[in-house]
Short mmCIF file of C-alpha atoms in Angstrom, two decimals:
data_model
loop_
_atom_site.label_atom_id
_atom_site.label_comp_id
_atom_site.label_asym_id
_atom_site.label_seq_id
_atom_site.Cartn_x
_atom_site.Cartn_y
_atom_site.Cartn_z
CA MET A 1 0.03 0.28 0.03
CA LYS A 2 2.89 2.44 0.91
CA PHE A 3 4.34 2.22 -2.71
CA LEU A 4 0.65 2.72 -4.31
CA LEU A 5 0.34 5.85 -3.18
CA PRO A 6 3.51 7.66 -4.58
CA GLY A 7 2.29 6.49 -8.04
CA ALA A 8 -1.08 7.56 -7.75
CA LEU A 9 0.17 10.91 -6.93
CA ALA A 10 2.28 11.01 -9.77
CA LEU A 11 -0.19 9.79 -12.06
CA SER A 12 -2.78 12.50 -10.67
CA THR A 13 0.08 15.16 -11.34
CA LEU A 14 0.30 13.91 -14.87
CA ILE A 15 -3.49 14.13 -15.56
CA SER A 16 -3.67 17.26 -14.25
CA ALA A 17 -1.17 19.27 -15.66
CA PRO A 18 -1.54 21.49 -18.78
CA ALA A 19 -1.03 20.56 -22.43
CA PHE A 20 2.13 22.26 -23.58
CA ALA A 21 1.96 25.14 -25.64
CA ALA A 22 2.39 24.96 -29.42
CA GLU A 23 5.07 26.91 -31.68
CA GLN A 24 3.10 28.25 -34.25
CA VAL A 25 4.96 29.74 -37.52
CA VAL A 26 2.92 32.39 -39.81
CA ARG A 27 3.76 34.33 -42.88
CA LEU A 28 2.83 38.28 -42.69
CA GLU A 29 2.47 40.24 -45.62
CA VAL A 30 3.22 43.95 -44.87
CA GLY A 31 2.80 46.94 -47.07
CA GLY A 32 4.08 50.35 -47.20
CA LEU A 33 8.00 49.53 -46.83
CA THR A 34 9.25 52.57 -48.84
CA CYS A 35 12.59 52.05 -47.31
CA PRO A 36 15.05 50.03 -45.58
CA SER A 37 14.05 51.80 -42.21
CA CYS A 38 10.44 50.51 -42.41
CA SER A 39 11.54 46.90 -42.74
CA PHE A 40 13.80 47.98 -39.68
CA ILE A 41 10.54 49.58 -37.81
CA VAL A 42 8.13 46.79 -38.29
CA GLY A 43 10.89 43.93 -37.59
CA ASN A 44 11.46 45.68 -34.44
CA SER A 45 7.19 45.81 -34.02
CA LEU A 46 7.17 42.27 -34.17
CA LYS A 47 10.40 41.49 -31.95
CA SER A 48 8.44 43.72 -29.21
CA VAL A 49 5.54 41.26 -28.63
CA GLU A 50 6.49 38.38 -26.51
CA SER A 51 7.77 35.14 -27.57
CA VAL A 52 8.22 36.11 -31.47
CA VAL A 53 11.06 35.23 -33.31
CA ILE A 54 11.49 36.30 -37.13
CA GLU A 55 12.56 33.23 -39.16
CA ASP A 56 12.96 35.16 -42.61
CA PHE A 57 12.01 37.94 -44.18
CA VAL A 58 11.99 38.18 -48.17
CA GLU A 59 11.36 41.48 -50.20
CA GLY A 60 8.21 41.08 -52.46
CA GLU A 61 8.07 41.65 -56.15
CA ASP A 62 6.73 45.61 -55.45
CA ALA A 63 9.36 46.83 -53.26
CA SER A 64 7.36 48.44 -51.17
CA GLU A 65 5.66 45.21 -50.01
CA GLY A 66 7.64 42.37 -47.84
CA LEU A 67 6.76 38.91 -46.23
CA TYR A 68 7.69 38.08 -42.81
CA THR A 69 7.90 34.59 -41.55
CA VAL A 70 7.39 34.80 -37.76
CA ARG A 71 7.44 32.07 -35.06
CA PHE A 72 5.54 32.39 -31.75
CA ASP A 73 4.63 30.69 -28.80
CA ASP A 74 0.78 30.39 -29.15
CA GLU A 75 0.02 30.77 -25.75
CA VAL A 76 1.89 33.40 -25.10
CA THR A 77 0.44 35.64 -28.24
CA SER A 78 -1.32 35.39 -31.65
CA ALA A 79 -1.52 35.99 -34.93
CA ASP A 80 -3.61 38.96 -34.19
CA ALA A 81 -1.60 40.22 -31.94
CA LEU A 82 1.67 40.10 -34.55
CA ILE A 83 -0.79 42.20 -37.21
CA ALA A 84 -1.81 44.73 -34.30
CA ALA A 85 1.95 45.31 -33.43
CA VAL A 86 2.73 45.92 -37.39
CA GLU A 87 -0.17 48.04 -37.72
CA LYS A 88 0.54 50.43 -34.84
CA ASN A 89 3.31 51.71 -36.42
CA GLY A 90 1.34 52.36 -39.58
CA TYR A 91 1.94 49.45 -41.91
CA PRO A 92 -0.73 47.61 -43.44
CA ALA A 93 -0.23 43.45 -42.70
CA SER A 94 -2.50 40.54 -43.31
CA LEU A 95 -1.88 36.78 -42.52
CA LEU A 96 -1.04 34.50 -45.38
CA GLU A 97 -2.70 31.59 -45.31
CA GLY A 98 -1.44 28.28 -47.06
CA PRO A 99 1.41 25.72 -46.83
CA MET A 100 4.61 26.95 -45.40
CA GLY A 101 7.70 26.71 -47.31
CA GLY A 102 9.04 28.19 -50.56
CA GLU A 103 10.65 27.09 -53.83
CA GLY A 104 12.19 23.76 -53.80
CA SER A 105 10.49 22.49 -50.12
#
């Protein structure tokens, strides 16, 4: 009996423990990037959101647009918060849907 109690306590702890947060990777299309400073400002806006890491930035076909690939913890923030952070500084942003990956992947 004395060995049963510690096992039961361990099992109850595992069952009641919250699920781990999922890491999300999204692509944001941002407009209004008229100079290198604009990309810098948008990058800083994104990095100011807790748990955000910018994985990649690609300049769009139209030089005033850019595509940011961003990773974040979805228990800490959301894609909507990323868009809001960018738009707060005056740049239009939208979430791109569809599969991740570029040419050759």
